[in-house]
Amino acid sequence: MTLTDHLPALQVLVPLLTAPLVLLLHVRGLPRLAAIAASLTAFAIAVSLTGIVQTQGSASYEMGSWPAPYGIQLSISPFSTLLLLIVTGSSSLALLAGQDKLRMGPQGEPLFYAAWLLALAGLSGIVVAGDAFNIFVFMEIASLASYVLIAGGVDRRALLAVFKYLVMGTTGATFYLIGIGLIYMMTGTLDLADMETRIADVGELRPILVAAGFVTVGLALKAALFPLHVWLPNTYTYAPHMVTMFLAACSTKVALYVLLRFDFLVFQQNLTAHAVQFSIFLIPLAVFAILVASGVAIGERNIKRMLAYSSISQIGYVLLGASLVSVMGLTAGIVHMFNHALAKGALFLAVACLATRIETVRIENIRGIAKDMPLTMMAFVIAGLSLIGVPGTAGFVSKWYLIGAALDYGALGIVLVAVILVSSLMAVIYIWRFVEAAYFSDRQVPLTASGEAPLSLLAVTWVAVLANIYFGLSSQLPVSLASQAAETLLEHLP
Amino acid sequence: MIAAVVLPLMAALGIAAAGQRSPNIREAVTLFAAACLIAVVWVFLPEIMNGQSPRLQLAEMVPGIALAFRLEPLGLIFAMLASLLWLINSIYSIGYMRANREPRQTQFYISFAIALSATMGIAFADNLLTLFLFYEILTLSTYPLVSHKGDKNTIASARVYLGILLFTSIGLFLPAIIWTYQTAGTITFAENGVLAGHLSGVELGILLGLFVLGIGKAAVMPVHRWLPAAMVAPTPVSALLHAVAVVKAGVFSITKIVVYIFGLDQLANNDAATFFLSLAAFTIVVGSIIALRQTNLKRLLAYSTIAQLSYIVMAALILHPIAGVGAALHMVAHGFGKISLFFAAGAIYTASKKTELHQLKGIGRRMPWTMTAFTIGALSMIGLPPTGGFVSKWYVLGGALAAENLVAVTAIILSTLLNAAYFLPILHAAWLQEADAPETENHGEAPLPIVLATVTTAALTIAFFFYQGPVLDLASQMMGISASE
């Protein structure tokens, strides 16, 4: 076996094994460099895996060559490589962008970056894992590590936010565990592929139904699905800026990824009319998420909190696409995971740029800031346009598919199209409020330092912004991965 | 083709680089780029006249839908008009911005260049999505221009401008595009339309409505409010909005969609076409009546534009080839005439700070060149010979009569009377009346670049009466008839 064959395992192992090494580095700045190196390596692995999937199709990897269902199986598919690109890409960009002030000060650096790498390993692990229990283990690793990361925020309110997140996150994980426990009880297996075939032989389906409920709700909590989103706004607001960027781009999406895999690969074909229930249950939730969260975002005066609410509404888009249970709908949802990660990542990076020059990123403080930081604000505007879904940006591509899928859905589809359009217009309002404040008001609060943000931060922000434009004009890669993923998911429908 | 889109963008970069350090270099870059753009666009003329239609694909935005350009007669007319007027407008801007000591001039020229780039993109778009992309860029790039002054009042108006244009485009235009794609399977412009056999009756009518109202830039009532609101902009910007880029982009898009997406035959048997034709006719008459009641010169011109734009929309919806030619001609004739009027209004403001109608008494003697240009522009709006407006109205009216469309004929006659009713008193006051009070400050003509640009466009208005040349040929070619008919 060559090294290439081991890439699925290395995807997780590289960050996982670098993490303890980072702990030993007590020279200032070195932990971050090590983390960058590990994260970039992981990104390179994700890119090459994408290449492999595109040429050779899906593959699975057996840990220690133990065959499934006895050994641990890792699965690589178009869907998972797309997620890997998001996870490793956003981690690398966030690390490259710069360094936040930390609560624990410079001494805390090794701890902080070790936690970062653990979070990265955990999130990648969830994506590649082929069995339900390993997903749980990696989910716990990722969650515990991200609690540490969020608590690193200098604002004391980060601690309260992280406690709330911890309680809710643990509840979600427990629900998920109960769910897979029930399935294990009925089928005696934890491997997802194996589960699918064995549930077919189970006579009494009621425990499976209960398990489906537990798994769905548990993961919905992790994914901050309306109305289980209450932990998200504060966590995003008070976490260090880079952590916000990293987690906002990928953590909720990874939970959604698991949710979709469970619902479409395991449950759909075994539970009677599951597809219908899935739609009936999730469409209203998605619609509420989109509208309510956009409405709240319009009223927010703190940029990070506004973006957090916008994230909740965007998760609604992903879910709306998936809940239409059609190839086009799923493609829209999955491609939106990618495009939203791009747009939101760029926006949070721009916010990090702003934060280097003002104390809190509130609307009062950014008035007139475009004169001092023209490049930052230009980045904010373009990323904002991508979030709104203006053509020429990545956000448009997913809206295009989503509206197309909704139109195919029949009479209700017209209403859904209206919802999507109304929320796009709401996005115009909540983004434009800040743009207008930055460009067309006079400065009231003095800047803490003059001039543009540090060059490295600005450069990374613009890389993300240009990616938004690139994938808006040429969406071949994410769309082809997403549509392959959608077809795989739907193949399992009866 | 790509050069036409990229050139203004390069200019924007050049302008940014030259920046405030050297206004002379900055303005030289603008003029040079404008001149080059004319060359780049006009070079295509012989090729298109021979019936060729070069196509260029840049990228795939969504699989199956490309970011692509294609040159066709109507687009070339639009691009030729816009590139020519950009040069004249730039000369005018230099005089205007300097004389009025406007702030943030670099930002002004950059936005202007980006807007022109978007206009070229609209003119050459091969499909609806490409058109939509540049349509939105145009909206966004003109926002800083409209809000140039930067005070509270201006921002509020600019917000109306942006709000209406974005809301109509995202709320109506975009769904219409997606709907078209879903039913017809393509959104590429094609001769005789793409919707034949896919949609009919009420659905076709609703789709037409989404397009006509979704393209807010065409300012068909009730989505016309942004135009008077945008009057807060500096005059060269108003000229850009009214004559060169924005409103023209709107009516151009509607004409192109009616001809190349719906197809004339497809719409001919549909009541919706009649309905929206009546709406356009309504806009013409009501816009003229509102113009009659204005006391501010620029607002009067704004409502006049609303009425004139609906001429083009109406001409396209008459669905007769001759009226279609009239639509294309009117796009050009109105461009020349209206830009003269705005230039003159700006010249008056620059020289004397006058903006209201009652202040204009006797101004003809102080500013003879400017007011001559204004007079020619006004005659063109009314549609009197020897101006371009007469020619285009002739074709529209001819089309309306040939199609036996009474609504259109009535609207044209009524609006001609109304136009005369609001322009003639101004001319009367300017030339024949004495100023009420003695002037506190003596003023003569505006600075030379302003007068030069104003006189040039007025001359073009007259020249267009005698020689429509390539425009007529191109328009006829688009409608599939020979120019002699």
Tab-separated table of N, CA and C in Angstrom, chain A residues 328 385 388 390-392 396-397 400-401 403-404 407-408 421 424-425 428-429 432 436 440 472-476 479, chain B residues 59-63 65 67 129 132-133 136 140 143 147 155 159 162 166-167 170-171 174-175 177-178 181-182 187:
chain	number	residue	atom	x	y	z
A	328	MET	N	-32.336	17.858	-6.916
A	328	MET	CA	-31.989	19.268	-7.024
A	328	MET	C	-31.993	19.939	-5.656
A	385	LEU	N	-22.543	40.540	-0.213
A	385	LEU	CA	-23.313	40.290	-1.433
A	385	LEU	C	-23.434	38.795	-1.687
A	388	ILE	N	-26.078	37.526	0.516
A	388	ILE	CA	-27.395	37.880	-0.009
A	388	ILE	C	-27.739	36.986	-1.198
A	390	VAL	N	-26.207	37.566	-4.533
A	390	VAL	CA	-26.171	38.343	-5.765
A	390	VAL	C	-25.372	37.551	-6.806
A	391	PRO	N	-25.826	37.511	-8.058
A	391	PRO	CA	-25.095	36.735	-9.061
A	391	PRO	C	-23.665	37.217	-9.213
A	392	GLY	N	-22.804	36.265	-9.577
A	392	GLY	CA	-21.389	36.583	-9.650
A	392	GLY	C	-20.682	36.209	-8.370
A	396	PHE	N	-24.972	33.023	-4.884
A	396	PHE	CA	-26.012	32.982	-5.911
A	396	PHE	C	-26.253	31.565	-6.409
A	397	VAL	N	-25.159	30.815	-6.548
A	397	VAL	CA	-25.275	29.481	-7.134
A	397	VAL	C	-26.237	28.616	-6.323
A	400	TRP	N	-29.824	29.763	-6.686
A	400	TRP	CA	-30.336	29.356	-7.999
A	400	TRP	C	-30.899	27.932	-7.914
A	401	TYR	N	-30.105	27.028	-7.347
A	401	TYR	CA	-30.568	25.645	-7.244
A	401	TYR	C	-31.747	25.521	-6.302
A	403	ILE	N	-34.056	27.735	-5.485
A	403	ILE	CA	-35.304	28.230	-6.064
A	403	ILE	C	-35.797	27.263	-7.136
A	404	GLY	N	-34.855	26.752	-7.925
A	404	GLY	CA	-35.242	25.764	-8.936
A	404	GLY	C	-35.903	24.555	-8.300
A	407	LEU	N	-39.372	25.356	-7.031
A	407	LEU	CA	-40.371	25.456	-8.107
A	407	LEU	C	-40.837	24.074	-8.550
A	408	ASP	N	-39.920	23.099	-8.467
A	408	ASP	CA	-40.292	21.730	-8.845
A	408	ASP	C	-41.206	21.075	-7.826
A	421	LEU	N	-37.098	34.411	-1.375
A	421	LEU	CA	-36.883	35.766	-1.885
A	421	LEU	C	-37.018	36.799	-0.769
A	424	SER	N	-33.987	36.771	1.244
A	424	SER	CA	-32.862	37.418	0.566
A	424	SER	C	-32.945	38.926	0.739
A	425	LEU	N	-34.168	39.438	0.628
A	425	LEU	CA	-34.336	40.882	0.792
A	425	LEU	C	-34.035	41.295	2.231
A	428	VAL	N	-30.472	41.646	2.502
A	428	VAL	CA	-30.041	42.945	1.979
A	428	VAL	C	-30.100	43.973	3.095
A	429	ILE	N	-31.216	43.955	3.839
A	429	ILE	CA	-31.372	44.973	4.883
A	429	ILE	C	-30.327	44.804	5.973
A	432	TRP	N	-26.883	45.690	4.685
A	432	TRP	CA	-26.739	47.071	4.230
A	432	TRP	C	-26.694	48.068	5.378
A	436	GLU	N	-23.916	50.848	5.253
A	436	GLU	CA	-24.263	52.260	5.242
A	436	GLU	C	-23.601	53.002	6.399
A	440	PHE	N	-21.339	55.894	5.122
A	440	PHE	CA	-22.029	57.171	5.001
A	440	PHE	C	-22.312	57.869	6.323
A	472	GLY	N	-18.391	31.800	-7.594
A	472	GLY	CA	-19.630	32.348	-8.124
A	472	GLY	C	-19.633	32.333	-9.641
A	473	LEU	N	-18.444	32.450	-10.221
A	473	LEU	CA	-18.374	32.478	-11.675
A	473	LEU	C	-18.119	31.100	-12.253
A	474	SER	N	-17.531	30.227	-11.472
A	474	SER	CA	-17.222	28.901	-11.975
A	474	SER	C	-17.500	27.893	-10.866
A	475	SER	N	-18.718	27.367	-10.875
A	475	SER	CA	-19.139	26.572	-9.722
A	475	SER	C	-19.033	25.084	-9.993
A	476	GLN	N	-18.239	24.721	-11.000
A	476	GLN	CA	-18.142	23.318	-11.390
A	476	GLN	C	-17.857	22.376	-10.222
A	479	VAL	N	-20.544	22.130	-7.223
A	479	VAL	CA	-21.825	21.631	-7.710
A	479	VAL	C	-21.722	20.173	-8.121
B	59	ALA	N	-16.946	31.673	-18.629
B	59	ALA	CA	-16.926	30.714	-17.534
B	59	ALA	C	-18.309	30.125	-17.396
B	60	GLU	N	-18.429	29.078	-16.606
B	60	GLU	CA	-19.745	28.509	-16.339
B	60	GLU	C	-20.164	28.900	-14.945
B	61	MET	N	-21.182	29.760	-14.856
B	61	MET	CA	-21.609	30.218	-13.533
B	61	MET	C	-22.271	29.084	-12.782
B	62	VAL	N	-23.276	28.532	-13.412
B	62	VAL	CA	-23.921	27.342	-12.883
B	62	VAL	C	-23.794	26.357	-14.031
B	63	PRO	N	-23.484	25.080	-13.745
B	63	PRO	CA	-23.336	24.150	-14.866
B	63	PRO	C	-24.516	24.274	-15.825
B	65	ILE	N	-25.171	26.956	-17.546
B	65	ILE	CA	-25.418	28.363	-17.846
B	65	ILE	C	-24.094	29.101	-17.802
B	67	LEU	N	-21.303	32.231	-18.406
B	67	LEU	CA	-21.098	33.675	-18.433
B	67	LEU	C	-20.592	33.962	-19.840
B	129	LEU	N	-28.923	35.340	-17.445
B	129	LEU	CA	-28.180	35.377	-16.191
B	129	LEU	C	-26.992	36.335	-16.285
B	132	PHE	N	-28.378	39.666	-15.995
B	132	PHE	CA	-28.762	39.955	-14.616
B	132	PHE	C	-27.539	40.306	-13.769
B	133	LEU	N	-26.461	39.553	-13.982
B	133	LEU	CA	-25.225	39.804	-13.233
B	133	LEU	C	-24.778	41.249	-13.423
B	136	GLU	N	-27.098	43.943	-11.916
B	136	GLU	CA	-26.913	44.185	-10.489
B	136	GLU	C	-25.640	44.979	-10.218
B	140	LEU	N	-25.339	48.522	-8.174
B	140	LEU	CA	-24.478	48.743	-7.021
B	140	LEU	C	-23.436	49.817	-7.308
B	143	TYR	N	-24.770	53.351	-7.011
B	143	TYR	CA	-25.201	53.821	-5.694
B	143	TYR	C	-24.277	54.883	-5.108
B	147	SER	N	-25.411	58.800	-4.188
B	147	SER	CA	-25.275	59.328	-2.829
B	147	SER	C	-24.041	60.200	-2.694
B	155	ILE	N	-28.621	60.539	1.319
B	155	ILE	CA	-28.548	59.129	1.673
B	155	ILE	C	-29.940	58.512	1.631
B	159	ARG	N	-31.070	55.578	-0.787
B	159	ARG	CA	-31.596	54.326	-0.252
B	159	ARG	C	-32.857	53.919	-1.011
B	162	LEU	N	-31.580	52.517	-4.350
B	162	LEU	CA	-31.042	51.163	-4.230
B	162	LEU	C	-32.140	50.181	-3.864
B	166	LEU	N	-33.027	47.053	-6.184
B	166	LEU	CA	-32.647	45.718	-5.709
B	166	LEU	C	-33.876	44.855	-5.455
B	167	PHE	N	-34.904	45.465	-4.830
B	167	PHE	CA	-36.073	44.671	-4.468
B	167	PHE	C	-36.797	44.175	-5.719
B	170	ILE	N	-34.414	41.404	-7.395
B	170	ILE	CA	-34.337	40.109	-6.708
B	170	ILE	C	-35.732	39.509	-6.552
B	171	GLY	N	-36.710	40.373	-6.311
B	171	GLY	CA	-38.050	39.859	-6.021
B	171	GLY	C	-38.832	39.451	-7.255
B	174	LEU	N	-35.407	38.085	-10.956
B	174	LEU	CA	-34.719	36.809	-10.762
B	174	LEU	C	-35.673	35.613	-10.828
B	175	PRO	N	-36.828	35.657	-10.097
B	175	PRO	CA	-37.770	34.535	-10.243
B	175	PRO	C	-38.222	34.347	-11.685
B	177	ILE	N	-36.468	34.893	-14.320
B	177	ILE	CA	-35.388	34.201	-15.040
B	177	ILE	C	-35.408	32.713	-14.720
B	178	ILE	N	-35.552	32.418	-13.415
B	178	ILE	CA	-35.512	31.011	-13.023
B	178	ILE	C	-36.717	30.271	-13.597
B	181	TYR	N	-36.070	29.492	-17.099
B	181	TYR	CA	-35.124	28.382	-17.219
B	181	TYR	C	-35.821	27.052	-16.958
B	182	GLN	N	-36.691	27.063	-15.944
B	182	GLN	CA	-37.372	25.818	-15.574
B	182	GLN	C	-38.292	25.332	-16.692
B	187	ILE	N	-31.954	29.899	-21.122
B	187	ILE	CA	-32.220	31.320	-20.975
B	187	ILE	C	-31.315	32.103	-21.909
